[in-house]
Amino acid sequence: MRVLAVGAHPDDLEILCGGTLARFSREGHDVVMCHATSGDRGSFVTTSEETAAIRDGEARRAAEICGAEHATLGLHDGEVNAADPAQRTLVIDLVRDTRPDLILTHHPQDYMSDHNEIARLVFDCSFHATLPLYETSRPHHEKVTPIYYMDTVMGLGFQPTEYVDVSEVIETKVAMLEAHQSQLVWLRDHDGVDIVEQMRTATRFRGLQCGAQYAEGFIPCLTWLRGMTKRLLP
Ligand SMILES: [Zn+2]
């Protein structure tokens, strides 16, 4: 399969579904990790341009550790907007370029707008990507791609219906997140959290729910045209 994972910011995929992506990659599937924004507004010490360049390098390194391909939409933090026609074209072309069999993205009710708007963009544009008369520079995708919503940050308001055992790849997941060194500092200084410890705890918590050492939780998007007769997660 070709698996497209779309997170709002560099580090979201690593926190919320990094173990599942590592498993997909390890099991021979092609994985594309896309962050919508450049992470350009999360620093007390560097300029937006400097921050974006640092975070791009960190995200590329994390994708490399996963064995995934790196992609970004290059949007500004805080400006993800599902109603913006230019952003819709970017996501349609992301789908048309990657031609996924499965998409992982944010749950529509997470803790901040960029996450929720990306959920909406991916839901809408993975449908519109199949319309030949929704013309962009790329040919239309053949099918409306199934979507799994990944966990919310700290699992708040999210009841998983599917779990992926990531016990064997937990250290890969940790290494992917630790590639985001500038983000670890930012989240410590801005939010008072050790994000690696938080991620490990949340992944352990999901593991305890399903009888695994570590796990990640998901909810399938079960609208018409996206129903699945078999499980697509590892
Ligand atoms: Zn985020």
mmCIF file of C-alpha atoms and ligand atoms in Angstrom:
data_model
loop_
_atom_site.group_PDB
_atom_site.id
_atom_site.type_symbol
_atom_site.label_atom_id
_atom_site.label_comp_id
_atom_site.label_asym_id
_atom_site.label_seq_id
_atom_site.Cartn_x
_atom_site.Cartn_y
_atom_site.Cartn_z
ATOM 1 C CA MET A 1 0.000 0.000 0.000
ATOM 2 C CA ARG A 2 0.850 3.629 -0.269
ATOM 3 C CA VAL A 3 0.126 5.333 3.047
ATOM 4 C CA LEU A 4 -0.241 9.111 3.265
ATOM 5 C CA ALA A 5 -0.068 10.628 6.751
ATOM 6 C CA VAL A 6 -0.929 14.310 7.092
ATOM 7 C CA GLY A 7 -0.279 16.209 10.313
ATOM 8 C CA ALA A 8 -0.685 19.907 10.976
ATOM 9 C CA HIS A 9 2.802 20.645 12.318
ATOM 10 C CA PRO A 10 6.231 19.005 12.165
ATOM 11 C CA ASP A 11 6.117 16.509 15.122
ATOM 12 C CA ASP A 12 2.346 15.760 15.215
ATOM 13 C CA LEU A 13 2.640 12.547 13.209
ATOM 14 C CA GLU A 14 5.590 11.431 15.331
ATOM 15 C CA ILE A 15 3.565 11.945 18.529
ATOM 16 C CA LEU A 16 0.236 10.531 17.374
ATOM 17 C CA CYS A 17 0.978 7.775 14.849
ATOM 18 C CA GLY A 18 4.769 7.472 14.546
ATOM 19 C CA GLY A 19 4.773 3.845 15.682
ATOM 20 C CA THR A 20 2.118 2.855 13.169
ATOM 21 C CA LEU A 21 4.035 4.599 10.376
ATOM 22 C CA ALA A 22 7.222 2.825 11.433
ATOM 23 C CA ARG A 23 5.357 -0.483 11.306
ATOM 24 C CA PHE A 24 3.919 0.245 7.853
ATOM 25 C CA SER A 25 7.383 1.113 6.637
ATOM 26 C CA ARG A 26 9.009 -1.912 8.265
ATOM 27 C CA GLU A 27 6.346 -4.181 6.734
ATOM 28 C CA GLY A 28 7.151 -2.995 3.207
ATOM 29 C CA HIS A 29 4.552 -0.295 2.569
ATOM 30 C CA ASP A 30 5.387 3.123 1.111
ATOM 31 C CA VAL A 31 4.816 5.898 3.639
ATOM 32 C CA VAL A 32 4.633 9.641 2.989
ATOM 33 C CA MET A 33 4.806 11.921 6.056
ATOM 34 C CA CYS A 34 3.444 15.399 5.305
ATOM 35 C CA HIS A 35 3.273 18.310 7.741
ATOM 36 C CA ALA A 36 0.962 21.109 6.619
ATOM 37 C CA THR A 37 2.748 24.044 8.228
ATOM 38 C CA SER A 38 6.433 24.792 8.380
ATOM 39 C CA GLY A 39 6.279 25.135 12.171
ATOM 40 C CA ASP A 40 7.397 28.735 11.691
ATOM 41 C CA ARG A 41 5.766 30.339 14.722
ATOM 42 C CA GLY A 42 6.954 28.077 17.528
ATOM 43 C CA SER A 43 10.068 29.665 18.996
ATOM 44 C CA PHE A 44 11.189 32.210 21.587
ATOM 45 C CA VAL A 45 14.720 32.427 20.196
ATOM 46 C CA THR A 46 14.853 32.197 16.384
ATOM 47 C CA THR A 47 13.044 34.130 13.647
ATOM 48 C CA SER A 48 10.181 32.587 11.662
ATOM 49 C CA GLU A 49 12.471 31.948 8.697
ATOM 50 C CA GLU A 50 15.170 30.377 10.862
ATOM 51 C CA THR A 51 12.621 28.301 12.755
ATOM 52 C CA ALA A 52 11.027 26.996 9.544
ATOM 53 C CA ALA A 53 14.427 25.949 8.188
ATOM 54 C CA ILE A 54 15.364 24.160 11.427
ATOM 55 C CA ARG A 55 12.044 22.371 11.647
ATOM 56 C CA ASP A 56 12.184 21.293 8.015
ATOM 57 C CA GLY A 57 15.526 19.614 8.673
ATOM 58 C CA GLU A 58 14.195 17.931 11.804
ATOM 59 C CA ALA A 59 11.106 16.619 9.998
ATOM 60 C CA ARG A 60 13.240 15.237 7.172
ATOM 61 C CA ARG A 61 15.437 13.460 9.704
ATOM 62 C CA ALA A 62 12.379 11.978 11.483
ATOM 63 C CA ALA A 63 10.961 10.705 8.172
ATOM 64 C CA GLU A 64 14.342 9.185 7.369
ATOM 65 C CA ILE A 65 14.378 7.330 10.712
ATOM 66 C CA CYS A 66 10.889 6.014 9.891
ATOM 67 C CA GLY A 67 11.890 5.005 6.363
ATOM 68 C CA ALA A 68 9.257 7.402 5.009
ATOM 69 C CA GLU A 69 9.208 10.056 2.332
ATOM 70 C CA HIS A 70 8.989 13.651 3.610
ATOM 71 C CA ALA A 71 6.501 16.234 2.299
ATOM 72 C CA THR A 72 5.160 19.598 3.453
ATOM 73 C CA LEU A 73 2.527 22.087 2.334
ATOM 74 C CA GLY A 74 4.617 24.995 3.638
ATOM 75 C CA LEU A 75 1.727 26.854 5.304
ATOM 76 C CA HIS A 76 2.177 29.261 8.221
ATOM 77 C CA ASP A 77 1.382 28.102 11.766
ATOM 78 C CA GLY A 78 -2.082 29.223 12.806
ATOM 79 C CA GLU A 79 -3.290 29.827 9.251
ATOM 80 C CA VAL A 80 -4.537 26.399 8.194
ATOM 81 C CA ASN A 81 -7.952 27.101 6.706
ATOM 82 C CA ALA A 82 -10.121 24.457 5.060
ATOM 83 C CA ALA A 83 -12.175 27.127 3.266
ATOM 84 C CA ASP A 84 -9.158 28.606 1.472
ATOM 85 C CA PRO A 85 -9.237 27.549 -2.227
ATOM 86 C CA ALA A 86 -5.428 27.720 -2.506
ATOM 87 C CA GLN A 87 -4.981 25.374 0.472
ATOM 88 C CA ARG A 88 -7.609 23.026 -0.971
ATOM 89 C CA THR A 89 -5.643 22.863 -4.210
ATOM 90 C CA LEU A 90 -2.458 22.064 -2.253
ATOM 91 C CA VAL A 91 -4.125 19.122 -0.503
ATOM 92 C CA ILE A 92 -5.808 17.880 -3.702
ATOM 93 C CA ASP A 93 -2.400 17.876 -5.377
ATOM 94 C CA LEU A 94 -0.812 16.136 -2.387
ATOM 95 C CA VAL A 95 -3.358 13.325 -2.816
ATOM 96 C CA ARG A 96 -2.935 13.289 -6.601
ATOM 97 C CA ASP A 97 0.863 13.160 -6.264
ATOM 98 C CA THR A 98 0.965 10.431 -3.620
ATOM 99 C CA ARG A 99 -2.070 8.393 -4.855
ATOM 100 C CA PRO A 100 -2.609 6.795 -1.439
ATOM 101 C CA ASP A 101 -4.462 3.584 -0.597
ATOM 102 C CA LEU A 102 -4.906 4.828 2.964
ATOM 103 C CA ILE A 103 -4.725 8.221 4.680
ATOM 104 C CA LEU A 104 -4.021 8.942 8.358
ATOM 105 C CA THR A 105 -4.776 12.404 9.673
ATOM 106 C CA HIS A 106 -5.981 14.388 12.693
ATOM 107 C CA HIS A 107 -9.337 13.802 14.321
ATOM 108 C CA PRO A 108 -11.690 16.734 13.523
ATOM 109 C CA GLN A 109 -12.024 17.653 17.226
ATOM 110 C CA ASP A 110 -8.490 18.052 18.487
ATOM 111 C CA TYR A 111 -7.109 20.807 20.707
ATOM 112 C CA MET A 112 -6.272 23.554 18.211
ATOM 113 C CA SER A 113 -7.492 24.929 14.915
ATOM 114 C CA ASP A 114 -4.639 23.842 12.626
ATOM 115 C CA HIS A 115 -5.307 20.210 13.589
ATOM 116 C CA ASN A 116 -9.065 20.491 13.088
ATOM 117 C CA GLU A 117 -8.747 22.377 9.808
ATOM 118 C CA ILE A 118 -6.341 19.756 8.435
ATOM 119 C CA ALA A 119 -8.860 17.042 9.289
ATOM 120 C CA ARG A 120 -11.428 18.963 7.250
ATOM 121 C CA LEU A 121 -9.032 19.694 4.383
ATOM 122 C CA VAL A 122 -7.996 16.058 4.077
ATOM 123 C CA PHE A 123 -11.580 14.796 4.279
ATOM 124 C CA ASP A 124 -12.828 17.229 1.630
ATOM 125 C CA CYS A 125 -9.853 17.199 -0.705
ATOM 126 C CA SER A 126 -9.334 13.435 -0.782
ATOM 127 C CA PHE A 127 -12.829 13.359 -2.322
ATOM 128 C CA HIS A 128 -12.265 16.307 -4.645
ATOM 129 C CA ALA A 129 -8.964 14.796 -5.815
ATOM 130 C CA THR A 130 -11.045 12.164 -7.651
ATOM 131 C CA LEU A 131 -13.041 14.682 -9.697
ATOM 132 C CA PRO A 132 -11.545 15.012 -13.197
ATOM 133 C CA LEU A 133 -13.195 18.389 -13.692
ATOM 134 C CA TYR A 134 -11.695 19.794 -10.463
ATOM 135 C CA GLU A 135 -8.728 20.788 -12.547
ATOM 136 C CA THR A 136 -5.249 21.279 -11.161
ATOM 137 C CA SER A 137 -1.895 20.558 -12.782
ATOM 138 C CA ARG A 138 -2.172 16.851 -11.829
ATOM 139 C CA PRO A 139 -4.460 14.060 -13.116
ATOM 140 C CA HIS A 140 -7.311 13.002 -10.816
ATOM 141 C CA HIS A 141 -6.936 10.133 -8.315
ATOM 142 C CA GLU A 142 -8.994 7.031 -9.084
ATOM 143 C CA LYS A 143 -10.623 6.402 -5.722
ATOM 144 C CA VAL A 144 -11.924 8.091 -2.611
ATOM 145 C CA THR A 145 -9.287 6.997 -0.136
ATOM 146 C CA PRO A 146 -10.163 5.427 3.246
ATOM 147 C CA ILE A 147 -9.193 7.612 6.207
ATOM 148 C CA TYR A 148 -8.264 6.677 9.764
ATOM 149 C CA TYR A 149 -8.269 9.508 12.285
ATOM 150 C CA MET A 150 -5.309 9.352 14.642
ATOM 151 C CA ASP A 151 -5.555 10.084 18.353
ATOM 152 C CA THR A 152 -6.026 13.576 19.758
ATOM 153 C CA VAL A 153 -3.166 15.032 21.775
ATOM 154 C CA MET A 154 -3.297 13.228 25.148
ATOM 155 C CA GLY A 155 -6.347 11.294 23.941
ATOM 156 C CA LEU A 156 -8.838 13.871 25.200
ATOM 157 C CA GLY A 157 -12.317 13.409 23.746
ATOM 158 C CA PHE A 158 -11.140 10.435 21.673
ATOM 159 C CA GLN A 159 -12.394 6.876 22.074
ATOM 160 C CA PRO A 160 -10.309 4.560 19.857
ATOM 161 C CA THR A 161 -12.090 1.766 18.021
ATOM 162 C CA GLU A 162 -8.872 0.351 16.517
ATOM 163 C CA TYR A 163 -5.470 -0.159 18.096
ATOM 164 C CA VAL A 164 -2.055 -0.787 16.587
ATOM 165 C CA ASP A 165 0.522 -2.564 18.742
ATOM 166 C CA VAL A 166 3.688 -0.457 18.501
ATOM 167 C CA SER A 167 5.654 -2.182 21.280
ATOM 168 C CA GLU A 168 8.372 -3.382 18.921
ATOM 169 C CA VAL A 169 8.875 0.050 17.359
ATOM 170 C CA ILE A 170 8.512 2.270 20.429
ATOM 171 C CA GLU A 171 12.211 3.198 20.402
ATOM 172 C CA THR A 172 11.935 4.112 16.702
ATOM 173 C CA LYS A 173 8.960 6.283 17.594
ATOM 174 C CA VAL A 174 10.984 7.939 20.360
ATOM 175 C CA ALA A 175 13.916 8.517 17.982
ATOM 176 C CA MET A 176 11.571 10.064 15.387
ATOM 177 C CA LEU A 177 10.217 12.493 17.992
ATOM 178 C CA GLU A 178 13.664 13.248 19.397
ATOM 179 C CA ALA A 179 14.715 14.315 15.896
ATOM 180 C CA HIS A 180 12.571 17.400 16.609
ATOM 181 C CA GLN A 181 15.102 18.906 19.012
ATOM 182 C CA SER A 182 13.961 22.517 18.590
ATOM 183 C CA GLN A 183 10.371 21.475 19.239
ATOM 184 C CA LEU A 184 11.312 19.640 22.447
ATOM 185 C CA VAL A 185 12.769 22.919 23.723
ATOM 186 C CA TRP A 186 9.797 24.988 22.548
ATOM 187 C CA LEU A 187 7.214 22.716 24.185
ATOM 188 C CA ARG A 188 9.202 22.697 27.418
ATOM 189 C CA ASP A 189 9.395 26.498 27.480
ATOM 190 C CA HIS A 190 5.927 27.310 26.092
ATOM 191 C CA ASP A 191 3.789 24.480 27.489
ATOM 192 C CA GLY A 192 5.873 23.143 30.378
ATOM 193 C CA VAL A 193 5.945 19.579 29.042
ATOM 194 C CA ASP A 194 8.558 16.984 28.234
ATOM 195 C CA ILE A 195 6.917 15.903 24.986
ATOM 196 C CA VAL A 196 8.896 12.664 24.737
ATOM 197 C CA GLU A 197 7.768 11.600 28.207
ATOM 198 C CA GLN A 198 4.220 12.701 27.422
ATOM 199 C CA MET A 199 4.183 10.735 24.157
ATOM 200 C CA ARG A 200 5.588 7.650 25.876
ATOM 201 C CA THR A 201 2.943 7.880 28.598
ATOM 202 C CA ALA A 202 0.070 8.342 26.139
ATOM 203 C CA THR A 203 1.322 5.438 24.003
ATOM 204 C CA ARG A 204 1.645 3.264 27.121
ATOM 205 C CA PHE A 205 -1.885 4.262 28.193
ATOM 206 C CA ARG A 206 -3.323 3.163 24.829
ATOM 207 C CA GLY A 207 -1.287 -0.026 25.193
ATOM 208 C CA LEU A 208 -2.849 -0.764 28.592
ATOM 209 C CA GLN A 209 -6.298 -0.387 26.998
ATOM 210 C CA CYS A 210 -5.700 -3.177 24.473
ATOM 211 C CA GLY A 211 -3.300 -5.563 26.212
ATOM 212 C CA ALA A 212 -0.104 -4.353 24.563
ATOM 213 C CA GLN A 213 2.989 -2.759 26.022
ATOM 214 C CA TYR A 214 2.574 0.288 23.762
ATOM 215 C CA ALA A 215 -0.196 1.068 21.260
ATOM 216 C CA GLU A 216 -1.718 3.820 19.154
ATOM 217 C CA GLY A 217 -5.469 4.364 18.811
ATOM 218 C CA PHE A 218 -7.484 5.214 15.714
ATOM 219 C CA ILE A 219 -11.057 5.773 14.554
ATOM 220 C CA PRO A 220 -12.002 4.955 10.938
ATOM 221 C CA CYS A 221 -13.893 7.592 8.976
ATOM 222 C CA LEU A 222 -16.972 5.605 7.968
ATOM 223 C CA THR A 223 -18.745 7.850 5.499
ATOM 224 C CA TRP A 224 -20.068 6.568 2.186
ATOM 225 C CA LEU A 225 -17.293 5.525 -0.243
ATOM 226 C CA ARG A 226 -14.789 5.114 2.581
ATOM 227 C CA GLY A 227 -16.095 1.930 4.204
ATOM 228 C CA MET A 228 -13.612 -0.936 4.529
ATOM 229 C CA THR A 229 -14.322 -4.666 4.459
ATOM 230 C CA LYS A 230 -10.928 -5.444 5.938
ATOM 231 C CA ARG A 231 -8.575 -3.800 8.391
ATOM 232 C CA LEU A 232 -5.950 -1.692 6.701
ATOM 233 C CA LEU A 233 -3.918 -0.890 9.819
ATOM 234 C CA PRO A 234 -0.983 -3.133 10.810
HETATM 235 ZN ZN ZN B 1 0.294 20.246 16.062
#
